[in-house]
Coordinates of C-alpha atoms in Angstrom, one line a residue:
M1 CA -25.6 -26.6 -4.7
L2 CA -26.6 -27.8 -1.4
A3 CA -23.4 -26.6 0.1
N4 CA -24.2 -23.0 -1.3
Q5 CA -27.8 -23.0 0.5
I6 CA -26.3 -24.2 3.7
G7 CA -23.6 -21.7 3.6
Y8 CA -26.1 -18.8 2.8
Y9 CA -28.6 -19.7 5.3
S10 CA -26.0 -20.2 8.1
L11 CA -24.8 -16.5 7.4
I12 CA -28.3 -15.3 7.7
L13 CA -29.0 -17.1 10.9
G14 CA -25.4 -15.7 12.3
L15 CA -26.6 -12.2 11.5
L16 CA -30.0 -12.9 13.5
L17 CA -28.0 -14.5 16.5
S18 CA -25.8 -11.1 16.4
V19 CA -29.1 -9.2 16.9
L20 CA -30.3 -11.8 19.6
L21 CA -27.1 -11.6 21.3
C22 CA -27.1 -7.6 21.4
G23 CA -30.6 -8.0 23.0
V24 CA -29.5 -10.5 25.7
S25 CA -26.4 -8.6 26.4
I26 CA -28.1 -5.3 26.9
K27 CA -30.8 -7.0 29.1
D28 CA -28.0 -8.9 31.3
L29 CA -25.9 -5.4 31.5
N30 CA -28.9 -3.9 33.5
S31 CA -29.4 -7.1 35.9
N32 CA -28.1 -7.5 39.4
N33 CA -26.4 -10.8 38.8
K34 CA -22.6 -10.8 39.2
Q35 CA -21.7 -13.2 36.4
I36 CA -22.6 -13.1 32.6
N37 CA -25.8 -14.7 31.9
P38 CA -24.6 -18.3 30.5
N39 CA -27.0 -17.7 27.3
V40 CA -24.6 -15.0 26.2
L41 CA -21.7 -17.6 25.9
S42 CA -24.1 -20.1 24.5
L43 CA -25.3 -17.6 21.6
S44 CA -21.7 -16.3 20.9
F45 CA -20.7 -20.1 20.5
L46 CA -23.7 -21.0 18.2
Q47 CA -22.9 -17.7 16.1
L48 CA -19.3 -18.9 15.6
V49 CA -20.7 -22.4 14.7
F50 CA -23.0 -21.0 12.0
V51 CA -19.9 -18.8 10.6
I52 CA -17.6 -21.9 10.5
V53 CA -20.4 -24.0 8.7
S54 CA -20.6 -21.2 6.2
F55 CA -16.9 -21.0 5.6
L56 CA -16.7 -24.9 5.3
S57 CA -19.6 -24.8 2.8
L58 CA -17.6 -22.5 0.5
I59 CA -14.6 -24.6 0.9
L60 CA -16.5 -27.6 -0.2
S61 CA -18.1 -25.8 -3.1
F62 CA -14.4 -25.1 -4.2
I63 CA -13.3 -28.6 -3.8
N64 CA -16.1 -30.1 -5.7
S65 CA -16.0 -27.3 -8.4
D66 CA -19.6 -26.3 -7.8
F67 CA -19.9 -23.5 -10.7
S68 CA -23.5 -22.9 -9.8
N69 CA -21.4 -20.8 -7.2
E70 CA -20.4 -17.5 -8.7
T71 CA -17.4 -17.1 -6.4
V72 CA -16.3 -20.6 -7.3
F73 CA -16.8 -19.8 -11.2
N74 CA -15.0 -16.8 -10.8
N75 CA -11.8 -18.1 -8.9
S76 CA -11.6 -21.9 -9.6
H77 CA -11.3 -24.2 -12.5
T78 CA -11.6 -28.1 -12.6
T79 CA -7.8 -28.8 -13.3
K80 CA -6.5 -26.6 -10.6
P81 CA -4.8 -28.6 -8.0
L82 CA -6.6 -29.5 -4.6
F83 CA -4.5 -27.3 -2.5
Y84 CA -5.2 -24.2 -4.5
K85 CA -8.9 -25.1 -4.7
I86 CA -9.1 -24.9 -1.0
S87 CA -6.8 -21.8 -0.7
G88 CA -8.8 -20.1 -3.6
T89 CA -11.7 -20.0 -1.0
W90 CA -10.1 -16.9 0.7
G91 CA -8.0 -15.8 -2.4
N92 CA -10.8 -13.5 -3.6
H93 CA -12.8 -10.6 -2.3
E94 CA -16.1 -12.6 -1.2
G95 CA -14.2 -15.4 0.6
S96 CA -11.6 -13.1 2.2
L97 CA -14.5 -11.1 4.0
L98 CA -16.1 -14.4 5.4
L99 CA -12.8 -15.2 6.6
W100 CA -12.8 -11.9 8.3
L101 CA -16.0 -12.7 9.7
L102 CA -14.9 -15.9 10.9
V103 CA -12.0 -14.7 12.8
L104 CA -14.1 -11.8 14.3
T105 CA -16.6 -14.3 15.9
L106 CA -13.8 -16.6 16.9
F107 CA -12.1 -13.8 18.7
I108 CA -15.0 -12.4 20.7
F109 CA -16.0 -16.1 21.6
L110 CA -12.3 -16.5 23.0
F111 CA -12.4 -13.2 24.7
L112 CA -15.6 -14.1 26.7
I113 CA -13.8 -17.3 27.8
K114 CA -10.5 -16.1 28.6
S115 CA -11.7 -12.9 30.5
K116 CA -13.6 -14.5 33.6
E117 CA -11.9 -12.4 36.0
Q118 CA -12.7 -9.2 34.5
P119 CA -15.4 -7.1 35.6
K120 CA -19.1 -8.3 34.1
K121 CA -20.1 -4.8 32.6
Y122 CA -16.8 -4.4 30.7
R123 CA -17.1 -7.9 29.2
I124 CA -20.7 -7.4 28.2
L125 CA -19.8 -4.0 26.6
T126 CA -16.7 -5.4 24.6
L127 CA -19.1 -8.0 23.5
L128 CA -21.5 -5.3 22.3
F129 CA -19.0 -3.1 20.6
Q130 CA -17.7 -6.3 18.9
Q131 CA -21.1 -7.1 18.0
I132 CA -21.7 -3.8 16.1
I133 CA -18.4 -4.6 14.0
I134 CA -19.6 -8.2 13.4
I135 CA -23.0 -7.0 12.2
G136 CA -21.5 -4.5 9.9
F137 CA -19.5 -7.2 8.4
F138 CA -22.5 -9.5 8.3
L139 CA -24.5 -6.8 6.3
F140 CA -21.4 -6.3 4.2
V141 CA -21.1 -9.6 3.0
L142 CA -25.0 -10.5 2.4
M143 CA -25.7 -7.1 0.7
T144 CA -22.4 -6.5 -1.4
S145 CA -20.3 -9.4 -1.2
N146 CA -22.4 -12.5 -1.1
P147 CA -20.0 -15.5 -1.6
F148 CA -23.0 -17.9 -2.4
N149 CA -24.6 -16.2 -5.3
Y150 CA -26.3 -18.7 -7.4
L151 CA -25.7 -19.0 -11.3
F152 CA -28.0 -20.2 -13.8
P153 CA -27.4 -21.9 -16.2
I154 CA -24.7 -23.7 -14.4
P155 CA -21.2 -23.2 -16.4
N156 CA -19.4 -26.3 -17.4
E157 CA -16.1 -24.7 -16.4
G158 CA -14.7 -22.0 -14.2
L159 CA -12.5 -18.7 -14.9
G160 CA -9.7 -20.1 -12.6
L161 CA -7.6 -18.3 -10.1
N162 CA -5.2 -15.7 -10.8
P163 CA -1.9 -17.9 -11.3
I164 CA 0.1 -15.5 -9.1
L165 CA -2.0 -16.4 -6.3
Q166 CA -1.5 -20.1 -6.8
D167 CA 1.6 -20.3 -4.3
P168 CA 1.8 -21.8 -0.9
A169 CA 3.2 -18.8 0.7
L170 CA 0.1 -16.9 -0.3
A171 CA -2.1 -19.6 0.7
I172 CA -1.2 -19.2 4.4
H173 CA -0.3 -15.4 4.4
P174 CA -4.1 -14.1 4.4
P175 CA -5.2 -16.5 7.4
I176 CA -2.4 -15.3 9.4
L177 CA -2.3 -11.6 8.5
Y178 CA -6.3 -11.4 9.2
L179 CA -5.6 -13.0 12.7
G180 CA -3.3 -9.8 13.1
Y181 CA -5.8 -7.3 11.3
V182 CA -8.8 -8.8 12.9
G183 CA -7.1 -9.3 16.4
T184 CA -7.1 -5.3 16.6
S185 CA -11.0 -5.4 16.7
I186 CA -10.7 -6.9 20.1
I187 CA -8.3 -4.6 21.2
F188 CA -10.5 -1.7 19.9
S189 CA -13.7 -3.2 21.6
S190 CA -12.2 -3.6 24.9
S191 CA -10.8 -0.2 24.9
L192 CA -14.2 1.4 24.3
A193 CA -15.6 -0.8 26.9
A194 CA -13.0 0.0 29.4
V195 CA -13.2 3.7 28.8
T196 CA -17.0 3.7 29.5
Q197 CA -16.4 1.8 32.6
N198 CA -13.3 4.2 33.7
Y199 CA -11.5 0.7 33.8
I200 CA -8.3 1.9 32.1
S201 CA -5.7 0.8 34.8
K202 CA -2.9 -1.5 35.5
E203 CA -5.0 -4.5 35.8
W204 CA -6.7 -3.8 32.5
G205 CA -3.3 -3.2 31.0
Q206 CA -2.0 -6.6 32.0
H207 CA -5.3 -8.2 30.8
I208 CA -5.3 -6.6 27.3
K209 CA -1.7 -7.0 26.8
K210 CA -1.8 -10.7 25.6
W211 CA -4.4 -9.5 22.9
V212 CA -2.2 -6.8 21.7
L213 CA 0.7 -9.5 21.5
I214 CA -1.4 -12.0 19.6
S215 CA -2.2 -9.6 17.2
W216 CA 1.1 -7.9 16.9
I217 CA 2.7 -11.4 16.3
F218 CA 0.4 -12.6 13.7
L219 CA 0.6 -9.2 11.7
T220 CA 4.3 -9.3 12.0
I221 CA 4.3 -12.9 10.4
G222 CA 1.7 -12.3 8.1
I223 CA 3.7 -9.1 6.7
M224 CA 6.9 -11.3 6.5
L225 CA 5.1 -13.8 4.4
G226 CA 3.5 -11.4 2.2
S227 CA 6.8 -9.9 1.6
I228 CA 8.6 -13.3 0.9
W229 CA 5.9 -14.0 -1.6
A230 CA 6.5 -10.7 -3.6
Y231 CA 10.3 -11.5 -3.3
Y232 CA 10.1 -14.7 -5.3
E233 CA 6.8 -14.6 -7.1
L234 CA 6.7 -11.3 -8.7
G235 CA 10.1 -11.2 -10.0
W236 CA 11.1 -7.9 -8.5
G237 CA 14.0 -9.4 -6.7
G238 CA 13.7 -7.2 -3.6
F239 CA 12.0 -7.7 0.0
W240 CA 9.9 -4.5 0.1
F241 CA 8.8 -2.0 -2.6
W242 CA 6.4 0.4 -0.5
D243 CA 3.5 -1.0 -2.7
P244 CA 0.3 0.6 -1.5
V245 CA -1.0 -2.8 -0.1
E246 CA 2.1 -3.7 1.2
N247 CA 2.0 -0.2 3.2
V248 CA -1.5 -1.0 4.2
S249 CA -0.4 -3.6 6.4
L250 CA 2.7 -1.8 7.7
M251 CA 0.5 1.1 9.1
P252 CA -1.3 -0.8 11.7
W253 CA 1.7 -2.7 12.8
L254 CA 3.6 0.6 13.5
T255 CA 0.5 1.6 15.8
L256 CA 0.3 -1.7 17.2
T257 CA 4.0 -1.5 18.1
A258 CA 3.6 1.8 19.8
L259 CA 0.4 0.6 21.5
L260 CA 2.5 -2.5 23.0
H261 CA 5.1 -0.1 24.2
C262 CA 2.4 2.0 26.1
I263 CA 0.7 -1.0 27.6
L264 CA 4.2 -1.9 29.2
V265 CA 4.1 1.5 30.8
L266 CA 0.4 1.2 31.9
E267 CA 0.7 -2.2 33.5
R268 CA 3.4 -0.5 36.0
K269 CA 2.0 2.7 36.3
A270 CA -1.7 4.1 35.7
T271 CA -0.3 6.6 32.9
L272 CA -0.2 7.0 29.0
T273 CA -4.1 6.1 29.1
S274 CA -5.0 8.7 26.4
W275 CA -2.3 7.1 24.3
V276 CA -3.5 3.6 24.9
V277 CA -7.1 4.5 23.9
I278 CA -6.2 6.4 20.9
L279 CA -3.6 3.8 19.6
S280 CA -6.3 1.1 20.1
I281 CA -8.7 3.1 18.2
T282 CA -6.4 4.2 15.3
T283 CA -4.7 0.6 15.0
F284 CA -8.2 -1.0 14.1
T285 CA -9.3 2.2 12.1
L286 CA -5.9 1.6 9.9
S287 CA -7.0 -2.0 9.6
M288 CA -10.5 -1.1 8.5
C289 CA -9.0 1.6 6.2
G290 CA -6.8 -1.2 4.7
T291 CA -9.7 -3.4 3.9
F292 CA -11.4 -0.2 2.2
L293 CA -8.4 0.7 0.3
V294 CA -7.7 -3.0 -0.9
R295 CA -11.2 -3.7 -1.8
S296 CA -12.6 -0.2 -3.3
G297 CA -10.3 -0.7 -6.5
I298 CA -8.7 2.8 -5.9
L299 CA -5.3 1.7 -5.3
N300 CA -3.0 0.6 -8.0
S301 CA -1.2 -2.6 -6.9
V302 CA -0.9 -6.1 -7.9
H303 CA -2.4 -7.2 -4.6
T304 CA -5.9 -5.6 -4.7
F305 CA -8.8 -8.0 -4.7
A306 CA -11.7 -5.9 -6.2
N307 CA -12.7 -3.2 -8.3
D308 CA -16.2 -2.1 -7.3
P309 CA -16.6 1.3 -5.8
T310 CA -20.0 0.4 -4.2
R311 CA -18.3 -1.8 -1.9
G312 CA -15.9 0.8 -1.0
I313 CA -18.6 3.3 -0.1
F314 CA -20.2 0.6 2.2
I315 CA -16.9 0.3 4.1
L316 CA -16.3 4.1 4.2
I317 CA -19.7 4.7 5.5
F318 CA -19.3 1.9 8.2
L319 CA -15.7 3.3 9.0
F320 CA -17.0 6.6 9.4
I321 CA -19.6 5.5 11.8
L322 CA -17.3 3.4 14.1
I323 CA -14.7 6.3 14.1
T324 CA -17.5 9.0 15.1
L325 CA -18.8 6.5 17.6
S326 CA -15.1 5.4 19.3
L327 CA -14.1 9.1 19.2
G328 CA -17.4 10.4 20.9
I329 CA -16.9 7.8 23.5
F330 CA -13.2 8.7 24.1
F331 CA -14.2 12.4 24.5
F332 CA -17.3 12.0 26.6
F333 CA -16.1 9.2 29.0
H334 CA -12.2 9.3 29.3
K335 CA -10.8 10.7 32.4
E336 CA -7.1 10.7 33.4
N337 CA -7.1 8.9 36.6
N338 CA -4.1 11.0 37.9
K339 CA -3.6 14.6 36.5
D340 CA 0.3 14.2 37.3
S341 CA 0.6 10.8 35.7
N342 CA 1.9 12.0 32.4
N343 CA 4.7 14.0 34.3
F344 CA 7.7 11.7 33.8
F345 CA 11.2 12.6 35.0
W346 CA 13.2 13.3 31.8
L347 CA 15.6 10.5 32.2
S348 CA 13.5 7.4 32.6
R349 CA 12.3 4.2 30.8
E350 CA 8.7 6.0 30.4
T351 CA 10.3 8.9 28.7
S352 CA 12.3 6.8 26.0
I353 CA 9.3 4.8 25.3
L354 CA 7.1 8.2 24.8
I355 CA 9.9 9.7 22.4
N356 CA 10.1 6.2 20.5
N357 CA 6.4 6.4 20.3
W358 CA 6.7 10.0 18.5
F359 CA 9.1 8.5 16.2
M360 CA 6.8 5.7 15.3
M361 CA 3.9 8.3 14.6
Y362 CA 6.2 10.1 12.2
F363 CA 7.1 7.1 10.5
L364 CA 3.3 6.4 10.2
S365 CA 2.6 9.6 8.8
V366 CA 5.3 9.4 6.3
V367 CA 3.9 6.0 5.0
L368 CA 0.1 7.3 5.2
I369 CA 0.8 10.4 3.2
G370 CA 2.8 8.3 0.5
T371 CA -0.1 5.9 0.4
V372 CA -2.9 8.0 0.3
Y373 CA -1.7 11.3 -1.5
P374 CA -1.8 9.8 -4.9
I375 CA -5.4 9.0 -4.3
F376 CA -6.2 12.3 -3.5
L377 CA -4.3 13.8 -6.3
D378 CA -6.2 11.5 -8.7
V379 CA -9.5 12.8 -7.5
I380 CA -8.7 16.5 -7.4
S381 CA -6.8 16.8 -10.5
S382 CA -7.1 13.5 -12.3
E383 CA -3.3 13.2 -12.4
K384 CA -2.0 9.6 -11.7
I385 CA 1.1 9.5 -9.9
S386 CA 2.9 6.6 -7.8
V387 CA 5.1 7.2 -4.8
G388 CA 8.1 5.1 -5.0
P389 CA 11.0 4.1 -2.5
P390 CA 13.0 7.3 -2.9
F391 CA 10.3 9.3 -1.1
Y392 CA 10.1 6.9 2.0
Q393 CA 13.8 6.3 2.1
K394 CA 14.5 10.0 2.2
L395 CA 12.1 11.0 4.7
I396 CA 12.5 7.9 7.0
A397 CA 16.4 7.1 6.9
P398 CA 17.6 10.2 8.7
F399 CA 15.0 9.9 11.8
L400 CA 16.1 6.3 11.9
I401 CA 19.2 7.2 13.4
P402 CA 18.2 8.8 16.7
F403 CA 15.2 6.3 17.0
L404 CA 17.7 3.4 17.0
L405 CA 20.0 5.2 19.4
F406 CA 17.0 5.8 21.9
M407 CA 16.2 2.1 21.4
S408 CA 19.7 1.2 22.5
V409 CA 19.5 3.4 25.6
G410 CA 16.0 3.3 26.7
P411 CA 15.8 -0.4 28.0
R412 CA 18.9 0.2 30.1
L413 CA 17.0 3.1 32.0
K414 CA 15.1 2.3 35.0
W415 CA 11.4 3.1 35.5
I416 CA 10.2 6.2 37.1
K417 CA 13.6 7.9 37.6
S418 CA 17.0 6.7 36.5
K419 CA 20.7 7.5 35.9
I420 CA 22.7 6.5 32.9
E421 CA 24.6 3.8 34.2
N422 CA 27.5 1.9 32.5
K423 CA 28.5 5.3 30.6
K424 CA 31.8 4.0 29.9
S425 CA 30.4 0.5 28.5
L426 CA 27.8 2.6 26.3
I427 CA 30.4 5.0 24.9
I428 CA 33.0 2.3 24.4
T429 CA 30.3 0.1 22.3
F430 CA 29.3 3.3 20.3
I431 CA 32.9 3.9 19.4
I432 CA 33.4 0.4 18.5
S433 CA 30.3 0.6 16.3
V434 CA 31.3 3.8 14.6
M435 CA 35.0 2.3 13.9
L436 CA 33.5 -1.0 12.7
T437 CA 31.0 0.8 10.4
F438 CA 33.8 3.1 8.9
F439 CA 36.0 0.0 8.1
I440 CA 33.1 -1.8 6.4
V441 CA 31.5 1.3 4.6
K442 CA 34.5 3.1 3.5
N443 CA 35.3 1.2 0.2
L444 CA 31.5 0.4 -0.6
T445 CA 29.7 3.6 -0.9
T446 CA 30.2 7.4 -1.8
D447 CA 27.5 8.6 0.5
L448 CA 30.1 7.6 3.3
L449 CA 29.1 10.1 6.2
F450 CA 25.2 9.1 6.1
Y451 CA 25.8 5.5 5.8
T452 CA 28.5 5.5 8.7
I453 CA 26.1 7.0 11.0
L454 CA 22.8 5.0 10.2
I455 CA 25.0 1.8 10.2
S456 CA 26.6 2.9 13.4
A457 CA 23.4 3.5 15.1
A458 CA 22.2 -0.2 14.1
F459 CA 25.4 -1.7 15.0
F460 CA 25.2 0.3 18.5
L461 CA 21.7 -1.2 19.1
F462 CA 22.8 -4.7 17.9
F463 CA 25.7 -4.6 20.3
T464 CA 24.0 -3.3 23.3
T465 CA 20.9 -5.7 22.8
L466 CA 23.7 -8.7 22.2
K467 CA 25.4 -7.8 25.2
E468 CA 22.3 -7.7 27.5
L469 CA 21.1 -11.0 25.9
F470 CA 24.4 -12.7 27.4
I471 CA 25.7 -10.6 30.1
K472 CA 22.4 -9.8 32.1
K473 CA 21.5 -13.6 32.4
F474 CA 18.6 -13.5 30.3
N475 CA 16.7 -10.6 32.4
N476 CA 13.6 -9.7 30.5
I477 CA 14.7 -11.9 27.3
S478 CA 11.6 -11.3 25.4
Q479 CA 12.2 -7.7 25.0
T480 CA 15.9 -8.0 24.4
V481 CA 15.3 -10.7 21.6
A482 CA 12.7 -8.6 20.1
H483 CA 15.2 -5.4 19.8
F484 CA 18.1 -7.9 18.9
G485 CA 15.7 -9.0 16.0
F486 CA 15.0 -5.3 15.1
S487 CA 18.7 -4.5 15.1
L488 CA 19.7 -7.5 12.8
L489 CA 16.8 -6.5 10.3
I490 CA 17.9 -2.9 9.9
L491 CA 21.5 -4.0 9.5
S492 CA 20.5 -6.8 7.0
I493 CA 18.3 -4.2 5.1
L494 CA 21.0 -1.7 5.0
F495 CA 23.9 -4.0 3.7
N496 CA 21.5 -5.4 1.1
N497 CA 20.9 -2.2 -0.1
I498 CA 24.3 -1.1 -0.3
L499 CA 26.0 -4.6 -1.5
S500 CA 23.1 -5.7 -3.9
S501 CA 24.1 -5.9 -7.7
E502 CA 22.0 -6.4 -10.9
I503 CA 22.6 -7.4 -14.4
I504 CA 19.8 -7.0 -17.0
T505 CA 20.2 -8.2 -20.3
N506 CA 18.9 -10.1 -23.7
I507 CA 20.2 -13.4 -24.3
K508 CA 19.4 -16.5 -26.4
I509 CA 19.9 -20.1 -26.1
G510 CA 23.8 -21.1 -26.6
E511 CA 25.1 -17.4 -25.9
K512 CA 27.4 -16.2 -23.1
Y513 CA 27.5 -12.9 -21.1
S514 CA 30.4 -11.7 -19.5
Y515 CA 30.8 -8.6 -17.1
K516 CA 33.4 -8.0 -14.4
K517 CA 35.2 -11.2 -14.7
S518 CA 31.7 -13.3 -14.4
E519 CA 29.6 -15.0 -16.9
I520 CA 26.3 -16.2 -17.5
F521 CA 26.0 -19.0 -20.0
F522 CA 22.4 -19.9 -21.1
K523 CA 22.5 -23.7 -22.0
K524 CA 19.2 -24.7 -23.2
I525 CA 15.3 -25.0 -22.3
E526 CA 13.0 -27.6 -21.7
E527 CA 9.3 -27.8 -22.0
R528 CA 7.1 -29.5 -19.6
K529 CA 3.2 -30.2 -19.3
E530 CA 1.7 -29.6 -15.8
S531 CA -1.7 -30.2 -14.6
N532 CA -3.0 -26.7 -15.2
F533 CA 0.1 -25.0 -17.1
N534 CA 2.9 -25.7 -19.6
S535 CA 6.3 -24.8 -18.5
I536 CA 9.3 -23.7 -20.2
I537 CA 12.3 -24.2 -18.0
A538 CA 15.7 -22.6 -18.7
Y539 CA 19.1 -23.8 -17.6
F540 CA 21.7 -21.3 -17.0
E541 CA 25.3 -21.6 -15.6
I542 CA 26.7 -18.5 -13.4
K543 CA 30.2 -18.3 -13.1
D544 CA 31.5 -15.9 -10.4
E545 CA 34.6 -13.8 -10.2
K546 CA 36.3 -16.8 -8.3
G547 CA 35.4 -19.3 -10.9
K548 CA 32.7 -21.0 -8.9
I549 CA 29.7 -22.1 -11.0
I550 CA 26.3 -22.5 -10.0
E551 CA 23.2 -23.5 -11.9
L552 CA 19.9 -21.8 -11.9
N553 CA 16.7 -22.7 -13.5
P554 CA 14.1 -19.8 -14.0
E555 CA 10.9 -20.7 -15.5
I556 CA 8.0 -19.2 -17.7
R557 CA 4.5 -20.6 -17.0
I558 CA 1.6 -20.5 -19.4
Y559 CA -1.5 -21.2 -17.5
D560 CA -4.6 -22.7 -19.1
Q561 CA -7.3 -20.9 -17.3
P562 CA -6.9 -18.0 -17.2
V563 CA -4.6 -17.6 -19.9
I564 CA -1.6 -16.0 -18.3
I565 CA 2.2 -16.1 -18.6
T566 CA 4.0 -15.7 -15.4
S567 CA 7.8 -15.7 -14.7
E568 CA 9.2 -17.9 -12.0
A569 CA 12.5 -17.0 -10.3
D570 CA 15.0 -19.4 -9.4
I571 CA 16.9 -18.5 -6.1
K572 CA 19.9 -19.9 -4.6
T573 CA 20.0 -19.2 -0.9
T574 CA 23.1 -19.2 1.5
L575 CA 23.8 -17.5 4.9
L576 CA 25.8 -14.7 3.1
E577 CA 23.7 -14.2 0.0
D578 CA 20.7 -14.9 -2.7
K579 CA 21.4 -15.5 -6.2
F580 CA 18.2 -14.6 -8.0
L581 CA 17.4 -15.1 -11.6
V582 CA 14.2 -14.2 -13.5
M583 CA 13.5 -14.3 -17.2
N584 CA 10.9 -13.2 -19.7
L585 CA 10.2 -13.8 -23.2
V586 CA 11.0 -11.1 -25.8
K587 CA 8.0 -11.1 -28.3
G588 CA 8.9 -11.4 -32.0
N589 CA 12.6 -12.8 -31.8
E590 CA 14.3 -15.7 -30.1
Y591 CA 15.8 -13.6 -27.4
F592 CA 15.0 -14.0 -23.6
N593 CA 15.3 -11.0 -21.2
I594 CA 16.9 -11.9 -18.0
R595 CA 17.7 -10.3 -14.7
Y596 CA 20.3 -11.7 -12.6
Q597 CA 20.7 -10.4 -8.8
V598 CA 23.2 -10.9 -6.0
K599 CA 21.2 -9.9 -3.1
P600 CA 23.4 -10.3 0.2
F601 CA 21.9 -11.1 3.6
M602 CA 18.4 -11.7 2.5
I603 CA 17.9 -14.8 4.6
W604 CA 19.0 -12.6 7.6
I605 CA 15.9 -10.4 6.8
W606 CA 13.7 -13.2 7.3
I607 CA 15.5 -14.6 10.4
S608 CA 15.4 -11.2 12.0
I609 CA 11.5 -10.7 11.7
L610 CA 11.2 -14.2 13.0
L611 CA 13.3 -13.3 16.0
L612 CA 10.9 -10.1 16.3
S613 CA 8.1 -12.7 16.3
L614 CA 9.8 -15.0 18.7
G615 CA 10.5 -11.9 21.4
G616 CA 6.9 -11.2 21.2
S617 CA 5.7 -14.9 21.7
M618 CA 8.2 -15.2 24.7
S619 CA 6.4 -12.2 26.1
L620 CA 3.1 -13.7 25.6
F621 CA 4.0 -17.0 27.6
Q622 CA 6.0 -15.1 30.0
K623 CA 4.6 -15.9 33.7
R624 CA 6.6 -13.4 35.3
Y625 CA 6.4 -9.8 34.6
E626 CA 9.6 -7.8 33.9
K627 CA 11.5 -6.9 37.3
K628 CA 10.8 -3.2 38.2
V629 CA 14.1 -1.9 37.8

């Protein structure tokens, strides 16, 4: 109960400090001092401390199962393991917003510390824009989503956390994803500050690049963790389902990737400044839109947190104010430093980056329409539809081919003006890619032409980046590793789609199911009692075409509080494939419904995303900028 009061009053003090910080900053903005007033840094640190105290208070309430706290009552239970009590702090709407607030205050404090070499007015304006966002979130938390609401009489027991959220991957997924999401707020605030000061320059590009990279790395890893969780926990058996909430995290990633490439151009040549500012605004806007969509309850998804339209309206109004403010600043203050700066030679690295950015914007448009269209249709006609994978695959896959080709050739071009060098090498690599693809694909799929072209383009990027990695003596290794990771990702996804197989059947204990010289034998079941659920573990023997036998043990869990039945897949992973088995009860009889899938190259999808993140991390810690070649 004491932790509740400390947490609540810490939030109020944090809000008051935001207002005070704005006042001190505005006063300091107009002073003649060359350095920022030390009180600004002290107040920013104090604000961070109060939010940390508030967040720790909520964690303590969860650990102690303090059911006088409504958030704890709704999302915890005395029998829940300690690890999930702690992770339950941010596994709900109120706690996740408090985590947002914590990351917002942490990032602006770190920004003030790390930007001492930057102009004073730019730093103060960045702080002021960030405080507008922070005040908005303080008001949102205190007015609509207070994590410290008091319950009386105090219940003896809580309602418990949704069992599908009781998973190690999902425990670390939100904090990492939020570091990516909320990191975009600093890019947004600093871009607006730089525009008002006419400071969009090479120096600013080099300074903001590390913040873009930090957000991009965390967002990439966060998306991967969410995808891994959905793969094994939800029993769908795939890595990406174009679920609306998955799309919500993908959209800012696309704009952040485009922004990162624009920054690479900006730090060498004062150009693409409009692109940089618009992408900075768009990335944060999409992060905020994601918050609105997930928390308003208007999305039909297993990931959604809340179903409260009043909360959605608050975010929508706040988002509208931020967008209006940012676009007003952009149109009023932004000036191109050089009128001819956007005139590139047709064959240069800048041009290839610009073309690939247009592709990114197209992919973003497809994902945005697929996510938002069902919402508008529901509002206009009350007709409920869901947009599935075929929509995205048909619209994205054809444009992926030229995108991969530009990715292959672009990094081989020089800045400003270039010639296609090593033409013979590129042509030979492309021919090898086509021949290898044709040899692999001809016996695997009926859609021979399309897959041959698409996989050839992916192999072309794969071989060109692999050659760059080893032959060029590790020149610009961070970019090469990231592009190599992306080529590996596309290849893994394509072969996973083509080669995957699935068996769905009903089977009872002691039965065998035969198919294509293979066999599934349901040996037995075993029941176990855990701390907060009962488990039914099944024992299956799978015999493949070569006679090799593996054992898989999927389980069904029946949770006590809340009473929910979940299916836990068993997955055997090798370098070549995953063997995935999940089962469900068939009501009213002794049969179990099973889904057995063979998913080739699954582990390479995760490895390729880690390589992408590694490339970003190497760029972050790379002291020497890429040679201007």
